[in-house]
mmCIF file of C-alpha atoms and ligand atoms in Angstrom:
data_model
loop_
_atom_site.group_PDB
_atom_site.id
_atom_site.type_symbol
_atom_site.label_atom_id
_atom_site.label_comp_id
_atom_site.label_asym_id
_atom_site.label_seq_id
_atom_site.Cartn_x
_atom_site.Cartn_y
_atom_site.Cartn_z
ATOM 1 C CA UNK V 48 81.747 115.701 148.154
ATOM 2 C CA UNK V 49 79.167 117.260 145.262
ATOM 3 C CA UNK V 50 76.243 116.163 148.122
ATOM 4 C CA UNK V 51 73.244 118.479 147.760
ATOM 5 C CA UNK V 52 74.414 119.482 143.951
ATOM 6 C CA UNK V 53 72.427 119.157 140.662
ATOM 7 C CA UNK V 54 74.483 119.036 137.886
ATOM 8 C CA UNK V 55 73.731 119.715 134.620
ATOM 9 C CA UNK V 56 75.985 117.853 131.762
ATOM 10 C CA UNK V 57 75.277 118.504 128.130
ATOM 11 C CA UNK V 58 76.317 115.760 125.612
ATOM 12 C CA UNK V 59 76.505 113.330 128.697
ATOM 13 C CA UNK V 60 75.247 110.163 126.823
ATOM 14 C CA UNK V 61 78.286 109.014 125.616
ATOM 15 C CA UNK V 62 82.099 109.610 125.774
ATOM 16 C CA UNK V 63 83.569 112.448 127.967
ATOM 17 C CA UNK V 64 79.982 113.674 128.811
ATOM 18 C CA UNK V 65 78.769 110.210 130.021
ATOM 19 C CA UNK V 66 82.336 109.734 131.940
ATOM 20 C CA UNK V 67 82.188 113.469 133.724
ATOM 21 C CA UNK V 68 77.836 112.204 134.902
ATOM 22 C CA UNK V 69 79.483 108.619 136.168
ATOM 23 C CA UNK V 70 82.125 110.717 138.356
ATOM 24 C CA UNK V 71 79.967 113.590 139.468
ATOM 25 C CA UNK V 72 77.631 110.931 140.565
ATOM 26 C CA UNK V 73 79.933 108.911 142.095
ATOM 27 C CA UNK V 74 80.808 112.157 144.159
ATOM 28 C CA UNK V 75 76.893 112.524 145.260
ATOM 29 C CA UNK V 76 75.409 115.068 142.832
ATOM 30 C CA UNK V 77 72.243 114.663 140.922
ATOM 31 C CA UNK V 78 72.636 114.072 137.753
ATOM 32 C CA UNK V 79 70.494 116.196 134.481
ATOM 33 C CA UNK V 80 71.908 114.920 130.836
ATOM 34 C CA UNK V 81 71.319 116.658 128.270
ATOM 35 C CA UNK V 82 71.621 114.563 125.144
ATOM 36 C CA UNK V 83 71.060 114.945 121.161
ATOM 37 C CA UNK V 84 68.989 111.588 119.771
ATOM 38 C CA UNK V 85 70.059 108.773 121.417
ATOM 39 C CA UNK V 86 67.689 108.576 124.195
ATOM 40 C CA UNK V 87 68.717 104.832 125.032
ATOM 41 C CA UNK V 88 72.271 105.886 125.863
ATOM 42 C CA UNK V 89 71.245 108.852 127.612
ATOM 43 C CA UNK V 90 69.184 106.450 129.662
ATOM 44 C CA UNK V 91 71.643 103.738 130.045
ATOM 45 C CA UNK V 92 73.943 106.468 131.755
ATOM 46 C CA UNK V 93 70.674 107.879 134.127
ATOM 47 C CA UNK V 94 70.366 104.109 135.334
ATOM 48 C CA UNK V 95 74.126 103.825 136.102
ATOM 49 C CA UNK V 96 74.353 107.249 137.822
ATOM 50 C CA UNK V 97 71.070 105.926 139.837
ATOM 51 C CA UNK V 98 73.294 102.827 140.938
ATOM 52 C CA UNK V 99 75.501 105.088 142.544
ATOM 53 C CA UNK V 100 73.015 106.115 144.298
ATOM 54 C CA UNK V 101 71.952 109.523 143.254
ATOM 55 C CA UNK V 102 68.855 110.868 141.393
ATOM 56 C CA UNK V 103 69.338 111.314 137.396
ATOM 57 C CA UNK V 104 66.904 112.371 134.233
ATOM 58 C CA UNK V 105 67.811 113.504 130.893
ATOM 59 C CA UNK V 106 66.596 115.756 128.751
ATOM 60 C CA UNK V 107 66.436 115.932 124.917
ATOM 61 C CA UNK V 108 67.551 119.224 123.909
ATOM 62 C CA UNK V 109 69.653 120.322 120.361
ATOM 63 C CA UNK V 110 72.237 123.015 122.517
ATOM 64 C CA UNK V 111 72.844 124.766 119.232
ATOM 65 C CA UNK V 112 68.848 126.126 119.200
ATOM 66 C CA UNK V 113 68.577 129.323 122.452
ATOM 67 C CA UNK V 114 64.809 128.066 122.881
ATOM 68 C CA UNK V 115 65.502 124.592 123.048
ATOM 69 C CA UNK V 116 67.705 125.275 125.791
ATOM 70 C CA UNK V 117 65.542 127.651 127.729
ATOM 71 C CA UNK V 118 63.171 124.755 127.964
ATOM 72 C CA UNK V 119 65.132 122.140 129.033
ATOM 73 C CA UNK V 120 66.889 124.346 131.916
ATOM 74 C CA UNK V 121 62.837 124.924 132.772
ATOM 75 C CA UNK V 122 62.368 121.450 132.903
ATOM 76 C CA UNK V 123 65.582 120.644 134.995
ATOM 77 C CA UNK V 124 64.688 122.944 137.666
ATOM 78 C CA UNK V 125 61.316 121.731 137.465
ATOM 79 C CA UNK V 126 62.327 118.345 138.395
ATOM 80 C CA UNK V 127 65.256 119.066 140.773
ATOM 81 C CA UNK V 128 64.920 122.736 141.892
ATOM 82 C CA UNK V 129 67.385 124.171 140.342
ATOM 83 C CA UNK V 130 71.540 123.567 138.949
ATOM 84 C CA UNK V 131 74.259 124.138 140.580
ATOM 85 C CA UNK V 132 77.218 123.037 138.686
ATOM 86 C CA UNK V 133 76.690 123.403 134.460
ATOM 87 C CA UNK V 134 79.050 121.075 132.330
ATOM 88 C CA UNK V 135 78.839 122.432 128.686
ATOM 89 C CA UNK V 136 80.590 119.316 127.073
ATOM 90 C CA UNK V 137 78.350 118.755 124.075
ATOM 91 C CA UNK V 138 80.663 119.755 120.462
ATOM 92 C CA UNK V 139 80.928 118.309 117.089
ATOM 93 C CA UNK V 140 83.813 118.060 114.969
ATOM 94 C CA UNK V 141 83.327 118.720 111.041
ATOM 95 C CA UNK V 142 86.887 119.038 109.365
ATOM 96 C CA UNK V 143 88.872 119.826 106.506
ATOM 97 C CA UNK V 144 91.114 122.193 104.819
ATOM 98 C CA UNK V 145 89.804 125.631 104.318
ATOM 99 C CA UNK V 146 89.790 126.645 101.092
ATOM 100 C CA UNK V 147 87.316 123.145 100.630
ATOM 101 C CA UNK V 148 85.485 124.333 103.907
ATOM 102 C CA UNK V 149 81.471 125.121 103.472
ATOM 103 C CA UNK V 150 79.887 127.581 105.231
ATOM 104 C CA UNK V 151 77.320 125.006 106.589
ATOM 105 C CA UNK V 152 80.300 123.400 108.148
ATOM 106 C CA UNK V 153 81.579 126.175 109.967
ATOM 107 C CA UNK V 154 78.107 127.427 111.164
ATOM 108 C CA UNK V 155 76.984 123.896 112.680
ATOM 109 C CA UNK V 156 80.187 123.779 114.396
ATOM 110 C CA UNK V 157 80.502 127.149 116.044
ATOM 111 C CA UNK V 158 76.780 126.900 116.563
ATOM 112 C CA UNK V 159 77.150 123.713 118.501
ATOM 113 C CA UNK V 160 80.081 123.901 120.602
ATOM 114 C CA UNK V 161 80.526 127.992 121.311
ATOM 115 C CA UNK V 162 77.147 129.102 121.186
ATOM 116 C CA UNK V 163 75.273 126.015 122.538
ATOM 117 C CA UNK V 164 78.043 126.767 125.618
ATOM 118 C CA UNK V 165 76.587 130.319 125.775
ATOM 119 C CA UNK V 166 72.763 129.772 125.406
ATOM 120 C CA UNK V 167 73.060 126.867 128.626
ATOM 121 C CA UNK V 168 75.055 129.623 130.592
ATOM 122 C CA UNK V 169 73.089 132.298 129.895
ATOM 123 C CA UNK V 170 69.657 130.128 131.252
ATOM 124 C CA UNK V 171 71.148 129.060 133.939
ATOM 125 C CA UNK V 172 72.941 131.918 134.903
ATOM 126 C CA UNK V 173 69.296 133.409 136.946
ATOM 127 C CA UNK V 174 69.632 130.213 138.854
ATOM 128 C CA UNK V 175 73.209 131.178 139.738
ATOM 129 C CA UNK V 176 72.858 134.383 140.668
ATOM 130 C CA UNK V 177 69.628 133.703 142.600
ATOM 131 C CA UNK V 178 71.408 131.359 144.872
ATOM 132 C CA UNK V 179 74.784 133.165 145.140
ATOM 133 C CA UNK V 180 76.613 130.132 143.950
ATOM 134 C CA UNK V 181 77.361 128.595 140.729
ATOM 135 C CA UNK V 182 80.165 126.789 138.990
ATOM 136 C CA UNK V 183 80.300 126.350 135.008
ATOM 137 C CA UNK V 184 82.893 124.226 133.445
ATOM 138 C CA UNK V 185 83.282 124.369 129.391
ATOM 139 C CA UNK V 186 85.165 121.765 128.002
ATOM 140 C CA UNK V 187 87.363 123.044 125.230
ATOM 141 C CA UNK V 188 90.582 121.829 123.390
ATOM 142 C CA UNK V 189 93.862 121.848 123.029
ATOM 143 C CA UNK V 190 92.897 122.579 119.364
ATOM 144 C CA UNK V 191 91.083 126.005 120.624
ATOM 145 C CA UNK V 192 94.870 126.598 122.493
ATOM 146 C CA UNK V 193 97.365 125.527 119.364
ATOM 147 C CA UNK V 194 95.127 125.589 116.516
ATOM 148 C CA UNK V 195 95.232 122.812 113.958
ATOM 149 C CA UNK V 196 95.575 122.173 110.487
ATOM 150 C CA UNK V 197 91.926 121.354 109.050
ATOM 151 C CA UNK V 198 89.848 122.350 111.924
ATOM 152 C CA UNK V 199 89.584 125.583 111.613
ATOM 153 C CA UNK V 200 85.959 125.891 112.554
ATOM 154 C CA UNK V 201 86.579 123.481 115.735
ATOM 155 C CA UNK V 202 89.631 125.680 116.773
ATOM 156 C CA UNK V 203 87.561 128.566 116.460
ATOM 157 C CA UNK V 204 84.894 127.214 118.287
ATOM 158 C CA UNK V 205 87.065 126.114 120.848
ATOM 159 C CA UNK V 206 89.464 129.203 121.591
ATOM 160 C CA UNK V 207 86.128 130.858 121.517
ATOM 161 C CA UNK V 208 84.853 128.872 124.615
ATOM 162 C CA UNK V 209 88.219 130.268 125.682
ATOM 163 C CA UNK V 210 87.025 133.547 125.791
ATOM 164 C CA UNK V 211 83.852 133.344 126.425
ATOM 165 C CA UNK V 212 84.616 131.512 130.109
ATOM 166 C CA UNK V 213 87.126 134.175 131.127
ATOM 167 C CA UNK V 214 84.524 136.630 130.460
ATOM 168 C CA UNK V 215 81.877 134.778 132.204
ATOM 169 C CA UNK V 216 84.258 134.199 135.156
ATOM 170 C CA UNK V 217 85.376 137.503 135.696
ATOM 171 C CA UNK V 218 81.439 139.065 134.867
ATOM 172 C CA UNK V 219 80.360 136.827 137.513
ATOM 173 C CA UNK V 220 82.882 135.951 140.327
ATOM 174 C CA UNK V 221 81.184 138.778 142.161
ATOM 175 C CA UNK V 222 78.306 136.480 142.583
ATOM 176 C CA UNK V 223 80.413 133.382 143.658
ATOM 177 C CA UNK V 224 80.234 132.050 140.530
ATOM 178 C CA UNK V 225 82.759 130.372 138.872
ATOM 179 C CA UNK V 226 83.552 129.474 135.192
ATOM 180 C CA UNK V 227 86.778 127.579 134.389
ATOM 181 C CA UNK V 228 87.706 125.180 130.790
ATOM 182 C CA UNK V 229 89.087 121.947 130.535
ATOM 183 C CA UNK V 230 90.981 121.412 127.271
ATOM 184 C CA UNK V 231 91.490 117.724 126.777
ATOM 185 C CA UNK V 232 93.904 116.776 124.293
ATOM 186 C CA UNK V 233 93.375 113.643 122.407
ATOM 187 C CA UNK V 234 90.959 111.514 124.349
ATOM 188 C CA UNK V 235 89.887 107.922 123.174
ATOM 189 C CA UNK V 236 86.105 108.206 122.602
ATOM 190 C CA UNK V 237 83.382 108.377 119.539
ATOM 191 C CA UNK V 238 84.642 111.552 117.477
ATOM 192 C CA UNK V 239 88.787 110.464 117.687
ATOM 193 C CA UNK V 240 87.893 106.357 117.004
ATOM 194 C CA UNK V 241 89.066 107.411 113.292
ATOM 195 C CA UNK V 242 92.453 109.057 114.203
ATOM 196 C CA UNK V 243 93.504 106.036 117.046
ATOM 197 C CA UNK V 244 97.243 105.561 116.859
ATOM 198 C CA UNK V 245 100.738 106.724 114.975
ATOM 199 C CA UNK V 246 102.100 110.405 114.652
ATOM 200 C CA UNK V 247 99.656 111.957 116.315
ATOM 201 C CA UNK V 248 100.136 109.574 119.635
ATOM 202 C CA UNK V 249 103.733 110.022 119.432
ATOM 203 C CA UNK V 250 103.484 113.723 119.437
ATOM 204 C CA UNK V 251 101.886 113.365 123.054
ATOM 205 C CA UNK V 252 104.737 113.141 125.736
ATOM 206 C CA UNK V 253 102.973 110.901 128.266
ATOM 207 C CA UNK V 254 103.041 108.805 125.194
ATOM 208 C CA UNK V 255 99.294 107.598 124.748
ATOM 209 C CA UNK V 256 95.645 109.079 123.994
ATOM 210 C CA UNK V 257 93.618 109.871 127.036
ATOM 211 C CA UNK V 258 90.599 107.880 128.430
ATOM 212 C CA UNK V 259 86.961 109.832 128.953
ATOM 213 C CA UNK V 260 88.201 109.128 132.937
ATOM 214 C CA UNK V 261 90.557 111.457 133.103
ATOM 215 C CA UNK V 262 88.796 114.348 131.667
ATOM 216 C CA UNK V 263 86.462 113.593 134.341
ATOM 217 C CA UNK V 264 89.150 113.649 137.268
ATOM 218 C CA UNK V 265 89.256 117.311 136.077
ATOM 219 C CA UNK V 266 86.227 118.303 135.998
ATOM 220 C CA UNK V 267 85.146 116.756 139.352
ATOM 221 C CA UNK V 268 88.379 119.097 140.818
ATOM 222 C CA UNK V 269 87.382 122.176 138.774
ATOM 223 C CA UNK V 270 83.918 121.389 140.855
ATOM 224 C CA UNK V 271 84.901 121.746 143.980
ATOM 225 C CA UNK V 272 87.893 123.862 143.803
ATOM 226 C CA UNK V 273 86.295 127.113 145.077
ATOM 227 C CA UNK V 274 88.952 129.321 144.695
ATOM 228 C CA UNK V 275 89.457 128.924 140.985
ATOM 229 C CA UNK V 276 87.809 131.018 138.444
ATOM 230 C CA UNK V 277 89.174 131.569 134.662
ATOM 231 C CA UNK V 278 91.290 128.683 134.615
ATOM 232 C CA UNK V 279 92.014 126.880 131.341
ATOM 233 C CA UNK V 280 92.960 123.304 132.507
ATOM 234 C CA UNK V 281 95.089 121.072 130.158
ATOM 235 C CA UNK V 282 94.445 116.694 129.981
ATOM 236 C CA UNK V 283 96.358 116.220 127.161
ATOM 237 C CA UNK V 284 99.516 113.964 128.375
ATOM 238 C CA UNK V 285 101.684 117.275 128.042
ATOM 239 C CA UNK V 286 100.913 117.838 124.272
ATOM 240 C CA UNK V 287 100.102 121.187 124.348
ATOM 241 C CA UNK V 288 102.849 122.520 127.293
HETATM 242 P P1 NAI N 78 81.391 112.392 121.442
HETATM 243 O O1 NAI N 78 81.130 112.641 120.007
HETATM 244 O O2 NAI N 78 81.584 110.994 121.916
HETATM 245 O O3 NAI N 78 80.271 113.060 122.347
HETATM 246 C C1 NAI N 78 79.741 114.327 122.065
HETATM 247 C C2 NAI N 78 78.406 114.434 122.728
HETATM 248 O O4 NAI N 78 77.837 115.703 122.400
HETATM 249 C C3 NAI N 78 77.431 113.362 122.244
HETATM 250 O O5 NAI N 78 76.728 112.865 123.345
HETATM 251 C C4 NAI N 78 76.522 114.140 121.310
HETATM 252 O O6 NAI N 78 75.229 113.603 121.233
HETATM 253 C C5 NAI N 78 76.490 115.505 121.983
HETATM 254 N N1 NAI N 78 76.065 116.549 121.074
HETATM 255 C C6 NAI N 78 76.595 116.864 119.874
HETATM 256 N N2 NAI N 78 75.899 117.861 119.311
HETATM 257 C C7 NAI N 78 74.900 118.189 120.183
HETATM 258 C C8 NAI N 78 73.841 119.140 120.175
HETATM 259 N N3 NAI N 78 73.661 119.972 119.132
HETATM 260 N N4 NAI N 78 73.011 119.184 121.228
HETATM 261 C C9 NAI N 78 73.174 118.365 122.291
HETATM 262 N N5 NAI N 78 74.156 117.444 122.362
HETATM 263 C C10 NAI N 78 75.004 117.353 121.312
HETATM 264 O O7 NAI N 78 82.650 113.282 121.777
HETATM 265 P P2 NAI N 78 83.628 113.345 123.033
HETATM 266 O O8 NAI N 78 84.948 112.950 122.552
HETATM 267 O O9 NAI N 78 83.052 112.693 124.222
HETATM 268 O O10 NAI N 78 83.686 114.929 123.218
HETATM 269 C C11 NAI N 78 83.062 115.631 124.270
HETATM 270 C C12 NAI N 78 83.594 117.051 124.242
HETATM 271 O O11 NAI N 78 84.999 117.032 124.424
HETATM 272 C C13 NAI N 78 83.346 117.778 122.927
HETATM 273 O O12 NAI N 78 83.017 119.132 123.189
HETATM 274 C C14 NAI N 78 84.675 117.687 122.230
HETATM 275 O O13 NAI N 78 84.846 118.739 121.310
HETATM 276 C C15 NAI N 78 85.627 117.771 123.401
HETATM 277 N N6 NAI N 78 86.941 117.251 123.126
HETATM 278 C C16 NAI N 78 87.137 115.935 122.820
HETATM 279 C C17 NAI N 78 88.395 115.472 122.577
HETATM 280 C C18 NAI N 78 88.677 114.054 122.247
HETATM 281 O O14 NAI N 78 89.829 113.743 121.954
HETATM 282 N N7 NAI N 78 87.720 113.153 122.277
HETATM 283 C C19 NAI N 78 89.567 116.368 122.619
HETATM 284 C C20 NAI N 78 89.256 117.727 122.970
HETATM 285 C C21 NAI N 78 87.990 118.127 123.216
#
């Protein structure tokens, strides 16, 4: 059903990212990652997309640096011709209470998950308009929707995203492009392995964290659901209703 799409995934080596490539793939797109360091990983989830039977490549590329990503949107429509559907899914989380917060750890954070989002959409945003299509999917968090205690910087980062893809999708629906968020709530990958069980899991009404899977149900629907722009999706088990 994503036939005839290249899709661009940032942080797609591991986790969420490497879950959303596997489905997308699964679905018939090509595949671009674009990872941080581990090139292995990145690779290891190229070669699995590839056994699905689609084409994939990834790219090493910090999202948090404008240039970086200028070149490595080059060198994705280099290989494949262009993108079609942009997954910014790449973040960090660096927490802790605010009056103990550095400014370092606020920068890197916003730098990585709300800019990073902005520099990929605004390169690939040419593409976009030069074919008349385009989707763009930002995954945010139910922490950029509620707020939470000692994450300020990754709730700011996050309702940011917010913003920004409302703006995007309204700035750009005249072109048939469409920008919607996913905000997962707590999903069982790398960056929540520390926080597994107890209060926070009974907090969640469904009961249990979330696997990387079903962020990626949502984001395969948010890819083909063509007449939905600005929507902020919640997989978070009901936490955040
Ligand atoms: P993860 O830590 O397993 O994966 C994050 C990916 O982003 C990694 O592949 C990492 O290499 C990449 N990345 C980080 N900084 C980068 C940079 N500067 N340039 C390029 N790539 C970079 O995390 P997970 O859980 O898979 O998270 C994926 C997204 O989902 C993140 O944006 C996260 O904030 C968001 N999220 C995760 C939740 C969870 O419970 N796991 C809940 C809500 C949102």
């Amino acid at each position: 059903m994503l036939k005839g799409n290249v899709a661009l995934i940032t942080g797609g080596s591991r986790g969420i990212g490497a879950a959303i490539a596997k489905k997308y793939a699964a679905l018939g797109a090509d595949i671009a990652i674009v990872y941080a360091g581990n090139a292995q990983a990145a690779e290891e989830v190229c070669r699995a997309c590839e056994a699905l039977g689609v084409q994939a490549r990834a790219y090493r590329c910090n999202v948090a640096d404008f240039e970086e990503c200028k070149r490595a949107v080059a060198a994705v429509k280099g290989d494949f011709g262009t993108v079609d559907i942009l997954v910014n899914n790449a973040g960090i989380a660096k927490d802790g209470m605010l009056a103990m917060m550095s400014k370092d750890a606020f920068d890197q954070v916003v730098d990585t998950n709300l800019k990073g989002a902005f520099h990929m959409i605004r390169h690939c945003a040419p593409l976009f308009i030069r074919a008349r299509k385009g989707c763009i999917v930002n995954i945010s968090s139910v922490s950029g929707l509620m707020g939470n205690a000692g994450q300020c910087n990754y709730a700011a980062s996050k309702a940011g995203l917010i913003g920004l893809t409302k703006a995007v999708a309204r700035e750009l629906a005249p072109r048939n492009i469409r920008c919607n968020a996913i905000a997962p709530g707590f999903i069982q990958t790398d960056m929540t392995a520390a926080l597994s069980d107890a209060p926070l899991v009974q907090a969640i009404p469904l009961g249990t964290m979330g696997a990387p899977e079903d962020v990626a149900d949502a984001a395969a629907y948010l890819a083909m659901a063509k007449y939905v722009t600005g929507e902020v999706l919640r997989v978070d088990g009901g936490l955040a209703m």
